[in-house]
PDB file of C-alpha atoms in Angstrom:
ATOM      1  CA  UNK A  19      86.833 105.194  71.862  1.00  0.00           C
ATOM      2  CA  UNK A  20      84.137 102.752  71.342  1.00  0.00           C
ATOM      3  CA  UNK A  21      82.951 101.938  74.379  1.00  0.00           C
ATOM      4  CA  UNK A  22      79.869  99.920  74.838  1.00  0.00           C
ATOM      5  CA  UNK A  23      77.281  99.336  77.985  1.00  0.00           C
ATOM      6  CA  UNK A  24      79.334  96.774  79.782  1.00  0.00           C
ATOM      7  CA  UNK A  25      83.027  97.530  78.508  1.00  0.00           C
ATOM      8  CA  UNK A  26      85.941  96.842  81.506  1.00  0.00           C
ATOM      9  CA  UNK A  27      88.216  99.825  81.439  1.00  0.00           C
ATOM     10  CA  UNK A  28      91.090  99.295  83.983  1.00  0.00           C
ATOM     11  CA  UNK A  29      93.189 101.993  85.663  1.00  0.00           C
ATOM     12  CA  UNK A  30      96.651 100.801  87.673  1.00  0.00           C
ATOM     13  CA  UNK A  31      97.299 103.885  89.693  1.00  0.00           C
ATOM     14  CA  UNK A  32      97.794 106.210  92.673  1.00  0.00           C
ATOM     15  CA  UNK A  33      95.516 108.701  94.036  1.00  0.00           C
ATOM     16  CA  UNK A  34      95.287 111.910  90.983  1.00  0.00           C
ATOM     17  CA  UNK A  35      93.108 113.761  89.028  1.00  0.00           C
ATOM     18  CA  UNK A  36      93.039 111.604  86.092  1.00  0.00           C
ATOM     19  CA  UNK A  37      92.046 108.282  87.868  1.00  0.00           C
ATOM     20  CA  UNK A  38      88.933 110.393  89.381  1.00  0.00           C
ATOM     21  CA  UNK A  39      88.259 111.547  85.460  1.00  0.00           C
ATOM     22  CA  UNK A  40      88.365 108.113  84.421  1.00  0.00           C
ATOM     23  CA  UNK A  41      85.994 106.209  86.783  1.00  0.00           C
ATOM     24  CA  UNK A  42      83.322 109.180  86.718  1.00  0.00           C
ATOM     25  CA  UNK A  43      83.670 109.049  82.863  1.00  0.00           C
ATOM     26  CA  UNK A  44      83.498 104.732  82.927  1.00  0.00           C
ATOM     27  CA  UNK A  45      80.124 104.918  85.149  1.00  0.00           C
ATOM     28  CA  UNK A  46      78.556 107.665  82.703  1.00  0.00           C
ATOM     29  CA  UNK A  47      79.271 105.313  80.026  1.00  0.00           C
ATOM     30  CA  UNK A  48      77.845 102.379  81.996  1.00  0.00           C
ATOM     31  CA  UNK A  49      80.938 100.498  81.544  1.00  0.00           C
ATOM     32  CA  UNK A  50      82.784  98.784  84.578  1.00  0.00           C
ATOM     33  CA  UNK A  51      85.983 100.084  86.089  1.00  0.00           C
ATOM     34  CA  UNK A  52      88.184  97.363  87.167  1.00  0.00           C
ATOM     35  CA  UNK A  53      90.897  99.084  89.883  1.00  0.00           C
ATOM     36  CA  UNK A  54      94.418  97.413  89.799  1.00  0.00           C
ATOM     37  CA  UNK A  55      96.766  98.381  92.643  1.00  0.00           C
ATOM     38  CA  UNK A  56      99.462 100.219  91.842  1.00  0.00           C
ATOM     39  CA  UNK A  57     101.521  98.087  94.001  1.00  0.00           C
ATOM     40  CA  UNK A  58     100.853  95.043  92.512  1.00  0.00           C
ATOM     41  CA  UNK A  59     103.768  92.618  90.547  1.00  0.00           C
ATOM     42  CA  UNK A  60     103.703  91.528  86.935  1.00  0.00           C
ATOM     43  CA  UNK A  61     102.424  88.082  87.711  1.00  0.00           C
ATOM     44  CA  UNK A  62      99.646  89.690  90.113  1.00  0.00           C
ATOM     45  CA  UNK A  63      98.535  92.466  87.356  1.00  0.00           C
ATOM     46  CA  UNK A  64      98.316  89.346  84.692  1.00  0.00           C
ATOM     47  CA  UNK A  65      95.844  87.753  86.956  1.00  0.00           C
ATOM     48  CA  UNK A  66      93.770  90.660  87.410  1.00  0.00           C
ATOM     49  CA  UNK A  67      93.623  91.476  83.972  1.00  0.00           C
ATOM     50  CA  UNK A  68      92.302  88.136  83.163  1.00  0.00           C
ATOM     51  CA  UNK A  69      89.614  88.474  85.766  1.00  0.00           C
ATOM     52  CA  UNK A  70      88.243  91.182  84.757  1.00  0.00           C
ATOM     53  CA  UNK A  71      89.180  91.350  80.994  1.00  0.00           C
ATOM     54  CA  UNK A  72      88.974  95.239  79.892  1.00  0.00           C
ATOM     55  CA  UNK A  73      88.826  96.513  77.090  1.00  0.00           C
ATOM     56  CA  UNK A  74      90.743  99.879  77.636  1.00  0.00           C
ATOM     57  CA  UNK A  75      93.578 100.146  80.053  1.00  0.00           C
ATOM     58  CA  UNK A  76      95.145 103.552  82.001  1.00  0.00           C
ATOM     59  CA  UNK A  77      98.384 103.762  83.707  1.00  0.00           C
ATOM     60  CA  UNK A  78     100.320 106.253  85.591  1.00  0.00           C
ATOM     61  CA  UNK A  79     103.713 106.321  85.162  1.00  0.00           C
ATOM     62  CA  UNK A  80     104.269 105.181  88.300  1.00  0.00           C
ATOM     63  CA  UNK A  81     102.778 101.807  87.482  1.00  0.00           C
ATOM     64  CA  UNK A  82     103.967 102.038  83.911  1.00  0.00           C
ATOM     65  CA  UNK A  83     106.521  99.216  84.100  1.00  0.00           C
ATOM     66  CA  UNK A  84     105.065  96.352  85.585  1.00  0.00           C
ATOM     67  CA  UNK A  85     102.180  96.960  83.491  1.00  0.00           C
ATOM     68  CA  UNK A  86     103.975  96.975  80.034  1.00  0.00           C
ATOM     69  CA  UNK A  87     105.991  94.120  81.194  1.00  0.00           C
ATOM     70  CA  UNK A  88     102.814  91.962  81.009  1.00  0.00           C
ATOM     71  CA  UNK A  89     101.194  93.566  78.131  1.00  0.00           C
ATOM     72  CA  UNK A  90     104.127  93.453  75.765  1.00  0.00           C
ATOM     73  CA  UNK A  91     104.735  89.969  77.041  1.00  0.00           C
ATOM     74  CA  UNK A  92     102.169  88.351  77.144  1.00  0.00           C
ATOM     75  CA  UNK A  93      99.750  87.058  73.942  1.00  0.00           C
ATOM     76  CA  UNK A  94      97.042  85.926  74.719  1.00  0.00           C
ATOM     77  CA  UNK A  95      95.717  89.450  76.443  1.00  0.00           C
ATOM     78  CA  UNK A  96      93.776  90.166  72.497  1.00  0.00           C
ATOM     79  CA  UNK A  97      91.088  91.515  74.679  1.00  0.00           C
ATOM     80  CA  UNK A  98      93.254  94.836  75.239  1.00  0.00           C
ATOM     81  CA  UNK A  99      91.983  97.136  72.473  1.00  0.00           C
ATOM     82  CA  UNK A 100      94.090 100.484  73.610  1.00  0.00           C
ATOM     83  CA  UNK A 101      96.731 101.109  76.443  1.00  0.00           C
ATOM     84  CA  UNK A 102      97.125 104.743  78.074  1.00  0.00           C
ATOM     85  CA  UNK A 103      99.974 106.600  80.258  1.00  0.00           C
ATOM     86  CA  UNK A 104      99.063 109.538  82.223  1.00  0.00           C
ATOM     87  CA  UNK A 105     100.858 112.704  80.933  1.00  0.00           C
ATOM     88  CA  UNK A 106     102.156 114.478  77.864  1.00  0.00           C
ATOM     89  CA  UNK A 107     104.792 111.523  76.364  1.00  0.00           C
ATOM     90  CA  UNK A 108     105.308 107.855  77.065  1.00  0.00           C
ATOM     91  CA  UNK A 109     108.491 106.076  77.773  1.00  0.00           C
ATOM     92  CA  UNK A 110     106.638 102.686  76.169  1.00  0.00           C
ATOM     93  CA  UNK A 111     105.796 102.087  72.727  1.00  0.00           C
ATOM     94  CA  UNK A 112     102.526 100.802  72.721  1.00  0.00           C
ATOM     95  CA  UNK A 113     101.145 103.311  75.417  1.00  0.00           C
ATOM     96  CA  UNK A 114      99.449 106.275  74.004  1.00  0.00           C
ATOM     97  CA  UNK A 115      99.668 109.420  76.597  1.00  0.00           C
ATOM     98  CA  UNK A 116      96.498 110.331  77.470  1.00  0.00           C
ATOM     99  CA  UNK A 117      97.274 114.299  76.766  1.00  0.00           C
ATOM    100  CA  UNK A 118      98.050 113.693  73.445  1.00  0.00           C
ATOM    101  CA  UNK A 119      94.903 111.551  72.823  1.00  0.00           C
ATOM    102  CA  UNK A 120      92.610 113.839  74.423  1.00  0.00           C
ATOM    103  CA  UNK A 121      94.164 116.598  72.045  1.00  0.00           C
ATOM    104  CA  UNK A 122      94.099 114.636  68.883  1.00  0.00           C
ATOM    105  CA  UNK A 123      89.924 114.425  69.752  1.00  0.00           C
ATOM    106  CA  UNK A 124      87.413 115.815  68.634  1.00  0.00           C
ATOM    107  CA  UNK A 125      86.141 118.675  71.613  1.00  0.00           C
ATOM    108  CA  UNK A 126      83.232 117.083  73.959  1.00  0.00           C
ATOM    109  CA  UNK A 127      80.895 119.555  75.876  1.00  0.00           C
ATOM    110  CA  UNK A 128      79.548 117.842  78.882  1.00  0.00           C
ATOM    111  CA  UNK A 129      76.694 119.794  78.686  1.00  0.00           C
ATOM    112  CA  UNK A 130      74.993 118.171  76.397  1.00  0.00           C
ATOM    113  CA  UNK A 131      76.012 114.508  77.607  1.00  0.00           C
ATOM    114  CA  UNK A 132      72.784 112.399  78.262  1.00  0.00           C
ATOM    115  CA  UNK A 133      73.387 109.114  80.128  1.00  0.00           C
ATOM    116  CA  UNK A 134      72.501 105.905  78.775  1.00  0.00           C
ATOM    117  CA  UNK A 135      69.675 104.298  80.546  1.00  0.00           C
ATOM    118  CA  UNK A 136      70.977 101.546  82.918  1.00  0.00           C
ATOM    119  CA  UNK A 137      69.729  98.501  84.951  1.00  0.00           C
ATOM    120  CA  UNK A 138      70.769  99.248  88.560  1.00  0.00           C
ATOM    121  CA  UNK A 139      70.411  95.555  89.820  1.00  0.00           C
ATOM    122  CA  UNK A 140      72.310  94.258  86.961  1.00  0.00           C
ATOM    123  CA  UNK A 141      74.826  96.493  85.566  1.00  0.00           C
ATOM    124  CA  UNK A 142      78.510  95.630  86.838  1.00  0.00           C
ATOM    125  CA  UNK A 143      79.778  99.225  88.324  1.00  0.00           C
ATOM    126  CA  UNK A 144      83.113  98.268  89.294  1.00  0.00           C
ATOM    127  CA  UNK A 145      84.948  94.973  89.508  1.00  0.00           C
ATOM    128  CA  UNK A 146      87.704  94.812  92.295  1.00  0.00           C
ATOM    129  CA  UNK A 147      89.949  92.145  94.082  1.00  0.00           C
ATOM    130  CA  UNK A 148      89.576  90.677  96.965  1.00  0.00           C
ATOM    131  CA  UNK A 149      92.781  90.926  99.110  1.00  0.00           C
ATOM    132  CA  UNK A 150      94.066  87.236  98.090  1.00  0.00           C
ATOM    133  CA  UNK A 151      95.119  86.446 101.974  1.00  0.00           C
ATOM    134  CA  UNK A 152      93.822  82.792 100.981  1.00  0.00           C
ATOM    135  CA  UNK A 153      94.866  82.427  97.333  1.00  0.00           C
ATOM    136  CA  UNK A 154      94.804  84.328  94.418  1.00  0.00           C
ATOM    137  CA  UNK A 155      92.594  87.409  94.557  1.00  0.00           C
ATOM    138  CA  UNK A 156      89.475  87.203  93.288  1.00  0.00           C
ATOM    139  CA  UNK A 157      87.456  89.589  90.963  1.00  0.00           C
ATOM    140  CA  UNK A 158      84.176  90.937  93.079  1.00  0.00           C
ATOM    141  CA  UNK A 159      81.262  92.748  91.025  1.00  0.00           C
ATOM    142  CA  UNK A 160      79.601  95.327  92.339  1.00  0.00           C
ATOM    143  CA  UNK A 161      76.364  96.565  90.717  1.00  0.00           C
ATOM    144  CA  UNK A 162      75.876  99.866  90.571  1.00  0.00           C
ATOM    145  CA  UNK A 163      72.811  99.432  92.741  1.00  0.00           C
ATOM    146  CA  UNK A 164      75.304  98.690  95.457  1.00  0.00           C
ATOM    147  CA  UNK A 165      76.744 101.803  95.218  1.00  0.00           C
ATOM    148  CA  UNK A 166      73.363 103.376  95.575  1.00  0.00           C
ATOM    149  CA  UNK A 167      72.965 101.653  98.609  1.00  0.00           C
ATOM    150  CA  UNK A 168      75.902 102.815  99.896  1.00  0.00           C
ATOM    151  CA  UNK A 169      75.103 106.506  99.300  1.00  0.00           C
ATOM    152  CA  UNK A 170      72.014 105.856 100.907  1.00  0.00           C
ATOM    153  CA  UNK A 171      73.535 104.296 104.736  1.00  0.00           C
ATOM    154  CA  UNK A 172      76.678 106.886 104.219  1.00  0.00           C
ATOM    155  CA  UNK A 173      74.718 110.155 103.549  1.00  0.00           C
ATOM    156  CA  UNK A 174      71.796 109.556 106.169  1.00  0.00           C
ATOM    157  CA  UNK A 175      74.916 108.662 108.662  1.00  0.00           C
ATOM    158  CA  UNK A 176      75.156 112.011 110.303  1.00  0.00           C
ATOM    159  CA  UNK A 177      73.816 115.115 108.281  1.00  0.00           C
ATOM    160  CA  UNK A 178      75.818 117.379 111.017  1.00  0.00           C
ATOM    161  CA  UNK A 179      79.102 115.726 108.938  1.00  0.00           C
ATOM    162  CA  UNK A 180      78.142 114.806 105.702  1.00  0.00           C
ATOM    163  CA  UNK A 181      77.489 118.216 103.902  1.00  0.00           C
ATOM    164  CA  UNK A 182      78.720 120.553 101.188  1.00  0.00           C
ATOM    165  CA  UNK A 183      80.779 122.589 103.692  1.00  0.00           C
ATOM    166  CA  UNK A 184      82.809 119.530 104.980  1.00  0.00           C
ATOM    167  CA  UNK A 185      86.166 118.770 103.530  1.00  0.00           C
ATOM    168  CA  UNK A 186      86.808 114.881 103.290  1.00  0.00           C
ATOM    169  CA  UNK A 187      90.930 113.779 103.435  1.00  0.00           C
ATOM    170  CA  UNK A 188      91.428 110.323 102.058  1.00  0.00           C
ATOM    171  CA  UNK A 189      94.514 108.645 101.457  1.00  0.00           C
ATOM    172  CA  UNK A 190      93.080 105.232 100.751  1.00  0.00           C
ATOM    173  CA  UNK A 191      93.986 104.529  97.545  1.00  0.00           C
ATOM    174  CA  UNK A 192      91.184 104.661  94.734  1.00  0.00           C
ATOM    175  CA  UNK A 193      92.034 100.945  93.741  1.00  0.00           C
ATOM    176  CA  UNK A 194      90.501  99.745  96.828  1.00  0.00           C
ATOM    177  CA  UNK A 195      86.446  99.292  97.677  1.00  0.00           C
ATOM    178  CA  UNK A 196      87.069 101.775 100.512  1.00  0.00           C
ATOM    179  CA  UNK A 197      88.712 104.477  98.692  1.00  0.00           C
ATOM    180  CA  UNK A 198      86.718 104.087  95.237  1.00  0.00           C
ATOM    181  CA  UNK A 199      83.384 104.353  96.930  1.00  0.00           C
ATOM    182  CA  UNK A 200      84.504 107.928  98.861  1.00  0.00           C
ATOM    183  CA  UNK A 201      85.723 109.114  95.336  1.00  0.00           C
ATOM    184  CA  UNK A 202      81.810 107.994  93.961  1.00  0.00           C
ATOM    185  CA  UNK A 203      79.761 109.680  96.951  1.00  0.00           C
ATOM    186  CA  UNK A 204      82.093 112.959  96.712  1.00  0.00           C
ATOM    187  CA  UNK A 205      79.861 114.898  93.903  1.00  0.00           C
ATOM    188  CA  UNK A 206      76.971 113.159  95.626  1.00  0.00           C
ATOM    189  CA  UNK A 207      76.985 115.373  98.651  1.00  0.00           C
ATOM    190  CA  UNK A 208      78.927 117.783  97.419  1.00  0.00           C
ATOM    191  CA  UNK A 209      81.663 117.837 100.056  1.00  0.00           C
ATOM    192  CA  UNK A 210      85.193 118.406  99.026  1.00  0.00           C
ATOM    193  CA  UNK A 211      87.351 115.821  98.490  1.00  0.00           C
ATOM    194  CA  UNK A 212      91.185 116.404  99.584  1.00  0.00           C
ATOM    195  CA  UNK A 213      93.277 113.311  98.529  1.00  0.00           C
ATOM    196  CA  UNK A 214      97.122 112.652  98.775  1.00  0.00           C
ATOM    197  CA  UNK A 215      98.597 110.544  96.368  1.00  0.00           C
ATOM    198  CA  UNK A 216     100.474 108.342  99.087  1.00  0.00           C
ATOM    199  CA  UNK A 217     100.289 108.225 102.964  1.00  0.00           C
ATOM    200  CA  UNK A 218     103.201 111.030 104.382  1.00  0.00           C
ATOM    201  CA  UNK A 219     103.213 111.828 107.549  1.00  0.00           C
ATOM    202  CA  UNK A 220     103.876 115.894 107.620  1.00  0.00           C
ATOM    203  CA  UNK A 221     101.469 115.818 104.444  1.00  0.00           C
ATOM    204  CA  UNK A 222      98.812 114.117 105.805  1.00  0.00           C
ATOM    205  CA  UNK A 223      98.819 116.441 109.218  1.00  0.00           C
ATOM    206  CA  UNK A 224      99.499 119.694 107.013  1.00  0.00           C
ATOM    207  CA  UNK A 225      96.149 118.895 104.454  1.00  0.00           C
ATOM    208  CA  UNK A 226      94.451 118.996 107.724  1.00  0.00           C
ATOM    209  CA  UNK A 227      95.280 122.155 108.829  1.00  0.00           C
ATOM    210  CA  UNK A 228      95.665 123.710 105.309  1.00  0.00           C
ATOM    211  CA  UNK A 229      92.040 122.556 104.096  1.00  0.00           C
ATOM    212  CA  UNK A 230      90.324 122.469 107.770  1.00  0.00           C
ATOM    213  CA  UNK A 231      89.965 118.700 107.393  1.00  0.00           C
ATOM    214  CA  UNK A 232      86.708 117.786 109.085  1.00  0.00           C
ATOM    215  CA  UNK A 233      86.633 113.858 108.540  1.00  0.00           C
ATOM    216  CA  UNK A 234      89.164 111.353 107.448  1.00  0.00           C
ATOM    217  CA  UNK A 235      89.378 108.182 106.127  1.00  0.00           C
ATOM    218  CA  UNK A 236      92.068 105.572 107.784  1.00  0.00           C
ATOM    219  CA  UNK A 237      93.233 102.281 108.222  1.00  0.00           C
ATOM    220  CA  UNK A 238      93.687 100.954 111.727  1.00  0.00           C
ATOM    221  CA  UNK A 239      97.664 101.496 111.184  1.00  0.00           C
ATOM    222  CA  UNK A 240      97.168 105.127 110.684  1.00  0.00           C
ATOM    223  CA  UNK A 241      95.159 105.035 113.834  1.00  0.00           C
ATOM    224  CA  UNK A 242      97.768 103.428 115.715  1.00  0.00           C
ATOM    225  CA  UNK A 243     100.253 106.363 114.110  1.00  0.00           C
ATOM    226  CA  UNK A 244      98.065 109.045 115.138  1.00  0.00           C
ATOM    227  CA  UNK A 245      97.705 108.102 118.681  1.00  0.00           C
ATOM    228  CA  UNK A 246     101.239 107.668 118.935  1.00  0.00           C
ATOM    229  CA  UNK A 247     103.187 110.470 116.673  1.00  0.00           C
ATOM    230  CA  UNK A 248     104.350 113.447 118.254  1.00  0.00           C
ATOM    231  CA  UNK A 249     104.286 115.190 115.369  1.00  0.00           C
ATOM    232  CA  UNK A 250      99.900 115.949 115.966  1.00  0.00           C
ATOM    233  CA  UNK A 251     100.889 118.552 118.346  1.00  0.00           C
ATOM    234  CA  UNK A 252     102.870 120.948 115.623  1.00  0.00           C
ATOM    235  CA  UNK A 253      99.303 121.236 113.667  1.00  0.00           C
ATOM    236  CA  UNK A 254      95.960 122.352 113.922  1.00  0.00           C
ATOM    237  CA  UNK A 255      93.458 119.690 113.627  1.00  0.00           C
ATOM    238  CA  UNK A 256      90.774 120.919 115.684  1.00  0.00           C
ATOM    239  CA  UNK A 257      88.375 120.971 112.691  1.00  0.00           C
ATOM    240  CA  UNK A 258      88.395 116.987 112.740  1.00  0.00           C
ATOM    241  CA  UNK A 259      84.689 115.849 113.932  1.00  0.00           C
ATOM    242  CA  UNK A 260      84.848 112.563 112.479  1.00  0.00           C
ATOM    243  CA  UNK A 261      87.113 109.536 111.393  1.00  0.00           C
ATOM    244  CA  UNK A 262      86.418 106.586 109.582  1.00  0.00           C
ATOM    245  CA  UNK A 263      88.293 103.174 110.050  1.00  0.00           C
ATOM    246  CA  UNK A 264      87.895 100.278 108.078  1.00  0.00           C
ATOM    247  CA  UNK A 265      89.744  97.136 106.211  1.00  0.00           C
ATOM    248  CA  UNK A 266      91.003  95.196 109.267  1.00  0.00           C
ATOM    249  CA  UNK A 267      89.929  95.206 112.593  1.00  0.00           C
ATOM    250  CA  UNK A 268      90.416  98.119 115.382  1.00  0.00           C
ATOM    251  CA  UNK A 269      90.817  97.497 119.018  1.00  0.00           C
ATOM    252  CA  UNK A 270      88.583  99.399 121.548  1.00  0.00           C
ATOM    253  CA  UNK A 271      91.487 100.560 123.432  1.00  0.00           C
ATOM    254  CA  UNK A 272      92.735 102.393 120.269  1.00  0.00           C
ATOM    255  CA  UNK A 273      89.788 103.829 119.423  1.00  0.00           C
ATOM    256  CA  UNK A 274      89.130 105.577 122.850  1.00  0.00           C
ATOM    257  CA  UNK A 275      93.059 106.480 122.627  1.00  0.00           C
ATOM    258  CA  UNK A 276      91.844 108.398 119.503  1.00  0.00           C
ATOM    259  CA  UNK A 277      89.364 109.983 120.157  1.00  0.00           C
ATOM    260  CA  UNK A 278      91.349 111.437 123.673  1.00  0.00           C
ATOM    261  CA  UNK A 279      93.942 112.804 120.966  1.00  0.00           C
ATOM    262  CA  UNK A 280      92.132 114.060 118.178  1.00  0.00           C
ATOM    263  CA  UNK A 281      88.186 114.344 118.865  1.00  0.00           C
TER     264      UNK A 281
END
């Protein structure tokens, strides 16, 4: 594919395998992954495309449309060498399914990869948007030193948690910070990841129980959910030892309330 030190590849997606394939392969190549939420309109895609200007660009079908409606639309967006689709056929012309291209390839053994040598301070890891609550969003590089440093404060946290034999549920999406950086620390302390592709409520309580959940990942409205859903009591989740809350503010009150129903 070409891709050089410093390349943007962009993903617009949910949660799923491929997305993780992607932004492990993008760091090995010590290009930057620029996350585009799947939720996002035409006119707010455009914008983030032109932030962060990549050179590659995945989709999953899900996010498919709005996506092709600014790529086949607009002109001046030269900077887009090759457009993917998740899957085995594409609906668009123009978007090459990622099956077919990784079939059409010559084979790659990972074994014999050797990384490129990189400049932690200085090399753009990932490139994300900031939530736009005063404006447009704006595109914020992180270095893959910062993501070091994260690794760092996360894994020396609690060592009674973070290890191999804990199983981490996160339904963040990937295209945010929060979720990206869980996806990056997962092969890091070996832990195993469990991810949905969207919040549901009996799916999120069953992965729990199914995969003995032992810390989560939430936003303060899935905190409020879990204190207040009835539905908690028709599962096992006594393996949960830890939660995580983040992106917007959580009251006091609410945490105490979870920790009385769940910890």
């Amino acid at each position: 594919m070409n891709i050089n030190p410093g390349d943007v590849i962009a993903i617009s997606s949910e949660n799923r395998y491929e997305f993780a394939v992607i932004a492990f392969g993008t760091l090995f190549m010590n290009a930057t992954l620029a996350p585009l939420n799947v939720s996002y309109t035409p006119s707010e895609i455009q914008h983030a495309i032109n932030l962060s200007k990549p050179k590659y660009i995945f989709v999953s079908p899900a996010s498919l449309k709005n996506v092709s409606k600014v790529l086949m639309n607009t002109q001046n967006l030269k900077f887009i060498r090759q457009a993917f689709v998740f899957g085995e056929t594409s609906p668009v012309l123009g978007f090459e399914p990622l099956k077919h291209f990784l079939k059409t390839r010559a084979p790659f053994d990972e074994r014999f990869f050797i990384p490129m040598r990189t400049n932690l301070d200085k090399n753009v890891a990932v490139i994300g948007c900031s939530s736009g609550t005063t404006g447009l969003p704006k595109g914020v590089q992180l270095t893959q030193k910062n993501i070091l440093t994260y690794f760092d404060r996360a894994l020396s946290y609690d060592e009674n948690i973070y290890h191999k034999e804990t199983a981490v549920l996160c339904v963040i999406p990937w295209t945010h910070a929060y979720g990206v950086f869980r996806l990056f620390i997962t092969p890091v302390s070996k832990m195993k990841l469990v991810f949905l592709p969207k919040f549901e409520e009996k799916s999120f309580l069953s992965a729990i129980e199914r995969f003995k959940v032992g810390s989560a990942l939430l936003v303060p409205p899935l905190v409020v959910w879990l204190v207040k859903t009835p539905l908690t009591s028709k599962y096992d989740l006594s393996s949960m030892v830890e939660i995580s809350c983040g992106a917007a503010p959580l009251s006091s009150q609410m945490e105490e309330a979870l920790k009385k129903r769940l910890l």
